[in-house]
Tab-separated table of C-alpha atoms in Angstrom:
chain	number	residue	atom	x	y	z
A	1	UNK	CA	-36.051	20.091	-5.659
A	2	UNK	CA	-34.512	16.947	-6.969
A	3	UNK	CA	-36.654	14.050	-8.139
A	4	UNK	CA	-36.555	10.950	-5.764
A	5	UNK	CA	-35.947	8.549	-8.718
A	6	UNK	CA	-32.774	10.404	-9.674
A	7	UNK	CA	-31.613	10.614	-6.144
A	8	UNK	CA	-31.685	6.986	-5.942
A	9	UNK	CA	-29.860	6.580	-9.398
A	10	UNK	CA	-27.293	8.858	-8.166
A	11	UNK	CA	-26.936	7.208	-4.817
A	12	UNK	CA	-26.969	3.583	-6.170
A	13	UNK	CA	-24.470	4.167	-9.233
A	14	UNK	CA	-21.956	6.800	-7.300
A	15	UNK	CA	-19.742	4.061	-6.160
A	16	UNK	CA	-19.230	2.144	-9.476
A	17	UNK	CA	-18.902	5.255	-11.366
A	18	UNK	CA	-16.188	6.465	-9.035
A	19	UNK	CA	-14.281	2.940	-9.114
A	20	UNK	CA	-14.510	3.007	-12.832
A	21	UNK	CA	-13.039	6.585	-12.977
A	22	UNK	CA	-10.423	5.328	-10.450
A	23	UNK	CA	-9.379	2.527	-12.712
A	24	UNK	CA	-8.781	5.098	-15.436
A	25	UNK	CA	-7.277	7.996	-13.476
A	26	UNK	CA	-5.556	6.434	-10.453
A	27	UNK	CA	-6.779	9.012	-8.334
A	28	UNK	CA	-9.758	8.979	-5.975
A	29	UNK	CA	-10.368	13.028	-6.285
A	30	UNK	CA	-10.124	12.860	-10.003
A	31	UNK	CA	-12.597	9.773	-10.048
A	32	UNK	CA	-14.923	11.605	-8.139
A	33	UNK	CA	-14.472	14.656	-10.492
A	34	UNK	CA	-15.106	12.319	-13.481
A	35	UNK	CA	-18.151	10.742	-11.893
A	36	UNK	CA	-19.576	14.027	-10.849
A	37	UNK	CA	-19.165	15.828	-14.308
A	38	UNK	CA	-20.607	12.490	-16.216
A	39	UNK	CA	-23.682	12.541	-13.733
A	40	UNK	CA	-23.976	16.521	-14.298
A	41	UNK	CA	-23.818	15.886	-18.302
A	42	UNK	CA	-26.148	13.072	-18.230
A	43	UNK	CA	-28.638	14.431	-16.107
A	44	UNK	CA	-28.719	18.092	-17.607
A	45	UNK	CA	-32.192	19.152	-18.600
A	46	UNK	CA	-33.432	15.680	-17.518
A	47	UNK	CA	-35.720	14.651	-14.874
A	48	UNK	CA	-35.827	11.056	-16.040
A	49	UNK	CA	-33.405	8.626	-14.727
A	50	UNK	CA	-30.776	7.459	-17.306
A	51	UNK	CA	-29.470	3.740	-17.522
A	52	UNK	CA	-26.337	3.003	-15.315
A	53	UNK	CA	-24.491	2.106	-18.570
A	54	UNK	CA	-24.965	5.390	-19.923
A	55	UNK	CA	-23.718	7.058	-16.763
A	56	UNK	CA	-20.622	4.645	-16.986
A	57	UNK	CA	-19.894	5.344	-20.571
A	58	UNK	CA	-20.129	9.198	-19.920
A	59	UNK	CA	-17.434	8.690	-17.090
A	60	UNK	CA	-15.251	7.018	-19.571
A	61	UNK	CA	-15.869	9.715	-22.242
A	62	UNK	CA	-15.021	12.302	-19.607
A	63	UNK	CA	-11.890	10.709	-18.793
A	64	UNK	CA	-11.015	11.072	-22.553
A	65	UNK	CA	-11.731	14.690	-22.673
A	66	UNK	CA	-9.180	15.032	-19.980
A	67	UNK	CA	-6.713	12.575	-21.476
A	68	UNK	CA	-3.374	14.358	-20.682
A	69	UNK	CA	-4.108	14.328	-16.862
A	70	UNK	CA	-4.172	10.562	-16.951
A	71	UNK	CA	-1.011	9.667	-19.185
A	72	UNK	CA	0.488	6.294	-18.542
A	73	UNK	CA	3.330	6.679	-15.801
A	74	UNK	CA	1.705	9.775	-14.487
A	75	UNK	CA	0.948	10.056	-10.612
A	76	UNK	CA	-0.857	8.986	-8.725
A	77	UNK	CA	-0.733	5.482	-10.133
A	78	UNK	CA	3.090	5.856	-10.091
A	79	UNK	CA	3.072	6.135	-6.204
A	80	UNK	CA	1.276	2.972	-5.726
A	81	UNK	CA	2.143	-0.602	-5.940
A	82	UNK	CA	0.537	-3.818	-6.660
A	83	UNK	CA	-2.448	-3.697	-8.962
A	84	UNK	CA	-2.194	-0.156	-9.499
A	85	UNK	CA	1.551	-0.192	-10.730
A	86	UNK	CA	0.092	-2.479	-13.257
A	87	UNK	CA	-2.429	-0.239	-14.471
A	88	UNK	CA	0.007	2.709	-14.348
A	89	UNK	CA	2.024	1.114	-17.201
A	90	UNK	CA	-0.873	1.465	-19.374
A	91	UNK	CA	-2.142	4.428	-21.796
A	92	UNK	CA	-5.474	5.703	-21.115
A	93	UNK	CA	-6.960	4.099	-24.208
A	94	UNK	CA	-5.712	0.630	-23.400
A	95	UNK	CA	-6.777	1.124	-19.585
A	96	UNK	CA	-10.304	2.076	-20.857
A	97	UNK	CA	-10.445	-0.982	-23.138
A	98	UNK	CA	-9.326	-3.262	-20.031
A	99	UNK	CA	-11.602	-1.678	-17.832
A	100	UNK	CA	-14.562	-1.929	-20.022
A	101	UNK	CA	-13.865	-5.509	-21.369
A	102	UNK	CA	-12.638	-7.168	-18.237
A	103	UNK	CA	-14.365	-5.243	-15.407
A	104	UNK	CA	-17.581	-4.241	-16.920
A	105	UNK	CA	-18.020	-7.212	-19.027
A	106	UNK	CA	-18.776	-5.499	-22.346
A	107	UNK	CA	-18.320	-7.230	-25.673
A	108	UNK	CA	-15.976	-5.781	-28.365
A	109	UNK	CA	-19.003	-4.078	-30.231
A	110	UNK	CA	-20.296	-2.447	-26.899
A	111	UNK	CA	-16.765	-1.012	-26.297
A	112	UNK	CA	-16.945	0.269	-29.853
A	113	UNK	CA	-19.944	2.156	-29.050
A	114	UNK	CA	-18.472	3.809	-25.836
A	115	UNK	CA	-15.135	4.676	-27.312
A	116	UNK	CA	-16.361	5.502	-30.950
A	117	UNK	CA	-13.463	3.716	-32.528
A	118	UNK	CA	-13.351	0.539	-34.921
A	119	UNK	CA	-13.657	-3.193	-33.629
A	120	UNK	CA	-10.087	-3.627	-34.686
A	121	UNK	CA	-8.870	-0.701	-32.555
A	122	UNK	CA	-10.616	-1.987	-29.710
A	123	UNK	CA	-9.035	-5.630	-30.238
A	124	UNK	CA	-5.774	-4.037	-30.723
A	125	UNK	CA	-5.678	-1.952	-27.683
A	126	UNK	CA	-6.948	-4.967	-25.577
A	127	UNK	CA	-4.141	-7.160	-26.965
A	128	UNK	CA	-1.385	-4.599	-26.059
A	129	UNK	CA	-2.763	-4.019	-22.761
A	130	UNK	CA	-2.961	-7.957	-22.001
A	131	UNK	CA	0.558	-8.242	-23.159
A	132	UNK	CA	1.766	-5.494	-21.089
A	133	UNK	CA	0.006	-6.998	-18.073
A	134	UNK	CA	1.040	-10.428	-19.076
A	135	UNK	CA	4.375	-10.495	-17.363
A	136	UNK	CA	2.524	-9.855	-14.024
A	137	UNK	CA	-0.734	-11.662	-14.489
A	138	UNK	CA	-2.057	-15.001	-16.167
A	139	UNK	CA	-5.253	-15.220	-17.941
A	140	UNK	CA	-8.667	-13.289	-17.985
A	141	UNK	CA	-9.609	-14.078	-14.570
A	142	UNK	CA	-6.437	-12.844	-13.113
A	143	UNK	CA	-6.937	-9.591	-15.298
A	144	UNK	CA	-10.660	-9.385	-13.770
A	145	UNK	CA	-9.157	-9.975	-10.142
A	146	UNK	CA	-6.319	-7.422	-10.952
A	147	UNK	CA	-8.970	-4.734	-11.910
A	148	UNK	CA	-11.397	-5.694	-8.934
A	149	UNK	CA	-8.338	-5.493	-6.627
A	150	UNK	CA	-7.516	-1.924	-7.918
A	151	UNK	CA	-10.965	-0.780	-7.674
A	152	UNK	CA	-11.429	-2.256	-4.415
A	153	UNK	CA	-8.779	-0.079	-2.825
A	154	UNK	CA	-11.034	2.842	-2.886
A	155	UNK	CA	-13.971	4.078	-0.610
A	156	UNK	CA	-15.839	6.808	-2.644
A	157	UNK	CA	-16.983	9.654	-0.462
A	158	UNK	CA	-20.775	10.039	-0.318
A	159	UNK	CA	-22.589	10.998	-3.588
A	160	UNK	CA	-23.122	14.599	-4.434
A	161	UNK	CA	-26.288	16.120	-3.648
A	162	UNK	CA	-28.748	15.716	-7.017
A	163	UNK	CA	-30.035	19.535	-6.579
A	164	UNK	CA	-26.536	20.731	-6.494
A	165	UNK	CA	-25.565	18.792	-9.522
A	166	UNK	CA	-28.506	19.971	-11.345
A	167	UNK	CA	-27.799	23.819	-10.230
A	168	UNK	CA	-24.452	23.540	-11.312
A	169	UNK	CA	-25.447	22.368	-14.780
A	170	UNK	CA	-28.152	24.955	-14.975
A	171	UNK	CA	-25.680	27.568	-13.981
A	172	UNK	CA	-22.974	26.519	-16.466
A	173	UNK	CA	-25.587	26.730	-19.375
A	174	UNK	CA	-26.794	30.534	-18.210
A	175	UNK	CA	-23.064	31.294	-18.165
A	176	UNK	CA	-22.453	29.865	-21.762
A	177	UNK	CA	-25.640	31.350	-23.160
A	178	UNK	CA	-24.435	34.877	-21.605
A	179	UNK	CA	-21.318	34.520	-23.302
A	180	UNK	CA	-22.919	33.652	-26.340
A	181	UNK	CA	-25.203	36.713	-25.978
A	182	UNK	CA	-22.128	38.886	-25.419
A	183	UNK	CA	-20.004	37.570	-28.349
A	184	UNK	CA	-23.009	38.328	-30.578
A	185	UNK	CA	-23.446	41.842	-29.037
A	186	UNK	CA	-19.689	42.697	-29.625
A	187	UNK	CA	-19.892	41.412	-33.326
A	188	UNK	CA	-22.746	43.678	-34.020
A	189	UNK	CA	-21.066	46.618	-32.427
A	190	UNK	CA	-17.986	45.507	-34.621
A	191	UNK	CA	-20.072	45.540	-37.569
A	192	UNK	CA	-21.595	48.879	-36.883
A	193	UNK	CA	-18.103	50.762	-36.242
A	194	UNK	CA	-16.612	49.254	-39.635
């Protein structure tokens, strides 16, 4: 049975995690998958709540793991107009810096810790992204408004049940351990045969 504190954390963080994922992917289903997988990874093996910032960072890292799915100009951003059309023009790495700096309010140093890139790279990506969006927007306030408008277009579904999140994580761990054991056994048999 799920811990009440973890249930509260999941319910409280879910909408923001999904909106952050949406700004990175342009797709509500993909954003919910990112948020669900990030929660699964962060809560795996733990019954203690984790800071919301760690969950947000996990969503961003999960998006980078799936980088090819969210390339610049790809659908579903391509199917939308307005603020989403501006985001569509940006590669994921620039989109992530914009979201973290201008929506989440992180410092350059904090973005460095999330993305694991040097500060100069963060500044360069931010400059490129701001230049790309400059034709359509002016100033950091307009950029924040652009990100808020894009995030506000989505209504996340209900948060996932904590027990199912934890069971899925446990099931994956058992599967991986089983596959490792099988591989070790096959290697032992192969050595014996040779």
